[in-house]
CSV table of C-alpha atoms in Angstrom, one decimal:
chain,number,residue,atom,x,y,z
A,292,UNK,CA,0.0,0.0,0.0
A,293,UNK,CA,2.6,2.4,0.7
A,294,UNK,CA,4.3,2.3,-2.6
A,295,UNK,CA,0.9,2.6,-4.2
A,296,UNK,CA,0.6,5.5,-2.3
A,297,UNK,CA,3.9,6.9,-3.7
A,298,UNK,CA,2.6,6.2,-7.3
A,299,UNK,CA,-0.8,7.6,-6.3
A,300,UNK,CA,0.4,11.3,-5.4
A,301,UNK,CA,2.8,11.7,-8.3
A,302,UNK,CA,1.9,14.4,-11.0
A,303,UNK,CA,3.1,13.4,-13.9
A,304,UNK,CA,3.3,9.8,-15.9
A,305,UNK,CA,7.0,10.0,-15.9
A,306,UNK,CA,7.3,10.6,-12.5
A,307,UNK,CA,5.1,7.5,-11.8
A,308,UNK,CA,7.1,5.3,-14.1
A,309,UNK,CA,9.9,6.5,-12.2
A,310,UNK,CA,8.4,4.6,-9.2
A,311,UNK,CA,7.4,1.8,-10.4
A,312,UNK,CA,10.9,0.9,-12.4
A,313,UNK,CA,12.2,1.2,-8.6
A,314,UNK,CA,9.4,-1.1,-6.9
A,315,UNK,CA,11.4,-4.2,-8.8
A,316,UNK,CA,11.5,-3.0,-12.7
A,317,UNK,CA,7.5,-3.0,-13.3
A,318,UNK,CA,8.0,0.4,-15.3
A,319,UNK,CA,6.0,0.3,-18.6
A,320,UNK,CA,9.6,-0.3,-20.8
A,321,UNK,CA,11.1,-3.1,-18.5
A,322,UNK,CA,7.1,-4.8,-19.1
A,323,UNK,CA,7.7,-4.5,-22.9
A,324,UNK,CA,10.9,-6.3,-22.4
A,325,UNK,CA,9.2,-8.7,-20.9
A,326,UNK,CA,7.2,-9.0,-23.6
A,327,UNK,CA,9.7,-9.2,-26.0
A,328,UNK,CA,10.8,-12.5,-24.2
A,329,UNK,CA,7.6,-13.8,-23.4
A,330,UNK,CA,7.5,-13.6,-27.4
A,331,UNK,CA,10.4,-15.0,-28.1
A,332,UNK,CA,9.6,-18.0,-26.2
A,333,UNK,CA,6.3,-18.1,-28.0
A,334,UNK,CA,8.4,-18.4,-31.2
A,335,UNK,CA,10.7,-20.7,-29.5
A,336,UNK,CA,7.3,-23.2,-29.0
A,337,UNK,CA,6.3,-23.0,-32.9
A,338,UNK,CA,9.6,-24.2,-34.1
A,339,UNK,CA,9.7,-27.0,-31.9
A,340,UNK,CA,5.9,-27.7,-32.9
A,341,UNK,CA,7.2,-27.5,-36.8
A,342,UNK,CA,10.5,-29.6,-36.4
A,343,UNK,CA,8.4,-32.6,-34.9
A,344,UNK,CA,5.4,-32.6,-37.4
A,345,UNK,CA,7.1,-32.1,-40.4
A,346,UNK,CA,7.5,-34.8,-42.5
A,347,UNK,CA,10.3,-33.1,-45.2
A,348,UNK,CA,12.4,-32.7,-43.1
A,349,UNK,CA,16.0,-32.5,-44.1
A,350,UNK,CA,18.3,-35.8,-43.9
A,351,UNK,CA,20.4,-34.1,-41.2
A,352,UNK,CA,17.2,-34.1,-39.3
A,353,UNK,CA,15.6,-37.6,-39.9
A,354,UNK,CA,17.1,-38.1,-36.0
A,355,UNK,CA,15.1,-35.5,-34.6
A,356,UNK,CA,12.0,-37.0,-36.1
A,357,UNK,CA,13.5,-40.5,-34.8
A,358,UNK,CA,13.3,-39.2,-31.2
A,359,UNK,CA,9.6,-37.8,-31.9
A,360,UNK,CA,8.6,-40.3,-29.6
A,361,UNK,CA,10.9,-39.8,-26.8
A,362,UNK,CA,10.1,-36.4,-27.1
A,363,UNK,CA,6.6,-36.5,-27.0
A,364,UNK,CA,6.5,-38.1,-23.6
A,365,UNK,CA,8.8,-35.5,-22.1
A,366,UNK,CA,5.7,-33.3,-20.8
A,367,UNK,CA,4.6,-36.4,-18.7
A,368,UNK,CA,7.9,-35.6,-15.9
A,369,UNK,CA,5.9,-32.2,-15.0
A,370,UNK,CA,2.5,-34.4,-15.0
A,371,UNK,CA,1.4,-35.3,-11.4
A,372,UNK,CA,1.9,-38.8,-10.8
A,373,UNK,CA,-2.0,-40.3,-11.3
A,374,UNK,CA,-2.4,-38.2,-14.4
A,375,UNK,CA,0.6,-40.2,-15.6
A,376,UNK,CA,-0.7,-43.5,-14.6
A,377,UNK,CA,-4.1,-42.9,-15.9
A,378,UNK,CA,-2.6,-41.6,-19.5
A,379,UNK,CA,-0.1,-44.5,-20.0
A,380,UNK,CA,-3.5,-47.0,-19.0
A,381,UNK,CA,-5.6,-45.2,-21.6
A,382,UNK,CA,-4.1,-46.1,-25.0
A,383,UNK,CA,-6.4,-43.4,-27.0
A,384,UNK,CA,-5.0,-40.7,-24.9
A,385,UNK,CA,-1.8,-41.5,-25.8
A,386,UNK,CA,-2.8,-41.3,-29.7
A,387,UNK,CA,-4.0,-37.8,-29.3
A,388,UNK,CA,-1.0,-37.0,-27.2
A,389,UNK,CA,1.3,-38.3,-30.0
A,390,UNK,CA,-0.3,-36.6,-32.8
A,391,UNK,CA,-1.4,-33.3,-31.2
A,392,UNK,CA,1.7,-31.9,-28.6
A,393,UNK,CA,0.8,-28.5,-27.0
A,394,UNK,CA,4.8,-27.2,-26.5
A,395,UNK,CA,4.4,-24.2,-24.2
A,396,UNK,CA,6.8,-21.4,-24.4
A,397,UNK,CA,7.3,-22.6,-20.7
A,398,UNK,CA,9.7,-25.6,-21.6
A,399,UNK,CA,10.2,-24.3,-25.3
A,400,UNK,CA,13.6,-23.2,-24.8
A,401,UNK,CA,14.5,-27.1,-23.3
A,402,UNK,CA,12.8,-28.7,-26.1
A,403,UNK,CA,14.9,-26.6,-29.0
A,404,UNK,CA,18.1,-27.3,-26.7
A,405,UNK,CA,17.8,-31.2,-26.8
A,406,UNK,CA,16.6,-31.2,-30.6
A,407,UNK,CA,19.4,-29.1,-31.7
A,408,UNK,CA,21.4,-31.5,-29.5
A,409,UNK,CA,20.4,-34.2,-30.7
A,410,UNK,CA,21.5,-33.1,-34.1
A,411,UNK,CA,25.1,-32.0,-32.8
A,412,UNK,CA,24.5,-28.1,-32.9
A,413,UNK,CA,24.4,-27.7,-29.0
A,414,UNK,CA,26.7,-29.8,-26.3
A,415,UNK,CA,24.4,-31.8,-23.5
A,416,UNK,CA,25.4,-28.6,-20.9
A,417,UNK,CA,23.3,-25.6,-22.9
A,418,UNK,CA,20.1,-28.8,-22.3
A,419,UNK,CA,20.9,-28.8,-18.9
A,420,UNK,CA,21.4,-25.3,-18.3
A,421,UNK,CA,17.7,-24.6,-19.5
A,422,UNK,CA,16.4,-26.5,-16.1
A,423,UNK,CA,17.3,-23.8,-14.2
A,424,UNK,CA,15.1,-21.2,-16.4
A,425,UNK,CA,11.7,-23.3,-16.4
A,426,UNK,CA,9.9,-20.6,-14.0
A,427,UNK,CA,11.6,-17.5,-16.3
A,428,UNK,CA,8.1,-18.0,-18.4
A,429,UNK,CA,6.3,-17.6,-14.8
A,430,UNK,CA,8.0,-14.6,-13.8
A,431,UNK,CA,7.4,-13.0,-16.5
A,432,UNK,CA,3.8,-13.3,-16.6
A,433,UNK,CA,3.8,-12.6,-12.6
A,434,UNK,CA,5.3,-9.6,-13.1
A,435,UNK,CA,2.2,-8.2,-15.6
A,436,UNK,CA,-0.1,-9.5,-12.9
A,437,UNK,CA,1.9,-7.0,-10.5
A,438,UNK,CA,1.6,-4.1,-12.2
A,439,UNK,CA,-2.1,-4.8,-12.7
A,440,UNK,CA,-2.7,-4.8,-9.4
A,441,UNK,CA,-0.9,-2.0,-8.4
A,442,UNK,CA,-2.6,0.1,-11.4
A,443,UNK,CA,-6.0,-1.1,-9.8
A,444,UNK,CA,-4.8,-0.3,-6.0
A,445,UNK,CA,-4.3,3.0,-7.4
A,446,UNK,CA,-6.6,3.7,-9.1
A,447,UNK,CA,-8.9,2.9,-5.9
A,448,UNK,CA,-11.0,0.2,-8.2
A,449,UNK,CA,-11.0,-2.4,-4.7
A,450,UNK,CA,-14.1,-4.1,-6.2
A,451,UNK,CA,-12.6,-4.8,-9.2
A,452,UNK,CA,-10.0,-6.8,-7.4
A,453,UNK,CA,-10.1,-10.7,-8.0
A,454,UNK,CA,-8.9,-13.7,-5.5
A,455,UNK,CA,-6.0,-14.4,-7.9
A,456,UNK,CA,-5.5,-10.8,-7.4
A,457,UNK,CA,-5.1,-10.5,-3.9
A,458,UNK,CA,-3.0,-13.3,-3.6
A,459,UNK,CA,-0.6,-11.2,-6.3
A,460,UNK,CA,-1.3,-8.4,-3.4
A,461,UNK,CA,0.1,-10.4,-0.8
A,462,UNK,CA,3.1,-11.8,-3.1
A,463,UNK,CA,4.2,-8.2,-4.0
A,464,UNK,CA,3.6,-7.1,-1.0
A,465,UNK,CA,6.5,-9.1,0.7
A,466,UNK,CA,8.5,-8.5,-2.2
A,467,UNK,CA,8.3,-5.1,-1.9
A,468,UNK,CA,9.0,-5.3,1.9
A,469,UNK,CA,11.9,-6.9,1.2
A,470,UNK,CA,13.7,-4.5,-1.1
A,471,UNK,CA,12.5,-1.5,1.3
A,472,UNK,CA,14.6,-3.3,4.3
A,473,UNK,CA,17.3,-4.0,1.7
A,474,UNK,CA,17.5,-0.1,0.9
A,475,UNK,CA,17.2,0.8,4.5
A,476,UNK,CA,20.3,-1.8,5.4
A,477,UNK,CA,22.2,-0.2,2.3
A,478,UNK,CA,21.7,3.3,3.6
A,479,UNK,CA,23.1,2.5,6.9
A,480,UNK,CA,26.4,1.1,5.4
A,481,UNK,CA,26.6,3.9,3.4
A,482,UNK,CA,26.6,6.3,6.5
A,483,UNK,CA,28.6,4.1,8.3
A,484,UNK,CA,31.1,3.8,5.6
A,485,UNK,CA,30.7,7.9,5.3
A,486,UNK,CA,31.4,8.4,9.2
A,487,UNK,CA,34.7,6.6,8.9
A,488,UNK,CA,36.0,8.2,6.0
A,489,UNK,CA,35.2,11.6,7.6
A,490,UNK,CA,36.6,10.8,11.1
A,491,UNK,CA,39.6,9.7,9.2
A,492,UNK,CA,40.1,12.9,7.4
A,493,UNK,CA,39.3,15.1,10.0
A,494,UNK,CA,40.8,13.1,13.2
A,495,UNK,CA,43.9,11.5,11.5
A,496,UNK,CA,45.0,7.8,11.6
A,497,UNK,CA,45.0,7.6,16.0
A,498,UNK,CA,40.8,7.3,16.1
A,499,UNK,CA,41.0,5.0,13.2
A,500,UNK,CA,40.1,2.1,15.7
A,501,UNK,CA,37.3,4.0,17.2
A,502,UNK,CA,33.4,2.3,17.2
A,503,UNK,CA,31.6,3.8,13.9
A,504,UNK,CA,29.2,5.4,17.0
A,505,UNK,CA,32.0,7.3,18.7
A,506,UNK,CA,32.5,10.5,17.5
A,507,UNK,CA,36.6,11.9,17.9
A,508,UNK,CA,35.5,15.5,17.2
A,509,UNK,CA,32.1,15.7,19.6
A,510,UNK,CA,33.1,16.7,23.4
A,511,UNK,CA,31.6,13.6,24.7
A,512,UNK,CA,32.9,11.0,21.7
A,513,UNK,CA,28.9,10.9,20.7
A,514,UNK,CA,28.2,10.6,16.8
């Protein structure tokens, strides 16, 4: 609420997109970057989607369209397990699933890694590196969510705010909390590191062992 208040009494648009780059990036050009990704990965999805159901493809591809299979089944790791169980029982489920994949921009970017691995373009480390980006797509999207809500918070439209909404709230809320006491933390060292360098300048090198607190220069050594 308070940094919604912030946004709330500024004057201008600028000024407010000022703000809300500083309440983690949600400024109206780092969301269009954002974008730009979320779009790539979308990209990234339809590729993958061609290079499986193509049936030209190339002869330096006829192993990717080998490992269709192996590929197709990949989704079912992220599956909970009964969903699993139930779709390897159910032998027409697993007809559609072969001849109709829905390859989200999610786990895009690992799907294009291990095909163009498994053509010899990419070592086995870039696949592996992409499981530490699978909730990139989620942040992204989270991040939109944020700024809706603070744009609604703002704009004092409370009963237009949605369950999924207030649990964003809550979210941003601590995030927000979180950089405030890292600001806070960073302006004390900063005064801290100040106080020395002054007491240093003005008190020469024999108070250089002094407590940060202790001032050399007040009567009573009090900061």
């Amino acid at each position: 609420m308070e940094a919604c208040a912030v946004v709330y009494g500024c004057d201008t648009n600028d000024a407010k997109e000022v703000y809300f780059q500083r309440f983690l990036q949600l400024d109206l050009d780092s969301l269009e970057r954002d974008g730009e990704a979320l779009r790539e990965r979308q990209e990234m999805a339809e590729e993958v989607q061609r290079r499986l159901h193509t049936s030209d493809a190339p002869p330096q591809e006829d192993r990717l369209v080998d490992l269709k299979d192996t590929v197709d089944r990949l989704p079912s790791l992220f599956d909970d397990e009964e969903e699993s169980v139930v779709a390897s029982d159910d032998p027409d489920a697993s007809a559609e699933k072969d001849t109709d994949i829905d390859i989200t921009e999610a786990y895009a970017p690992l799907y294009l890694s291990f095909l163009e691995h498994v053509s010899g373009a990419r070592p086995v480390v870039d696949v592996l590196r992409q499981f530490e980006h699978f909730d990139a797509t989620d942040r992204l999207h989270e991040r939109r969510r944020w700024r809706a809500v603070m744009e609604k918070l703002i704009s004092e439209s409370y009963h237009q705010l949605t369950a999924d909404d207030i649990r964003d709230a809550i979210v941003l809320n601590h995030q927000l909390h979180s950089v405030k006491f890292f600001d806070l933390k960073l302006g004390d060292t900063v005064r801290e590191i100040v106080q020395v360098l002054q007491r240093d300048v003005n008190a020469g090198s024999g108070n250089r062992d002094t407590p940060a607190e202790v001032s050399p220069a007040h009567p009573e050594r009090r900061v």
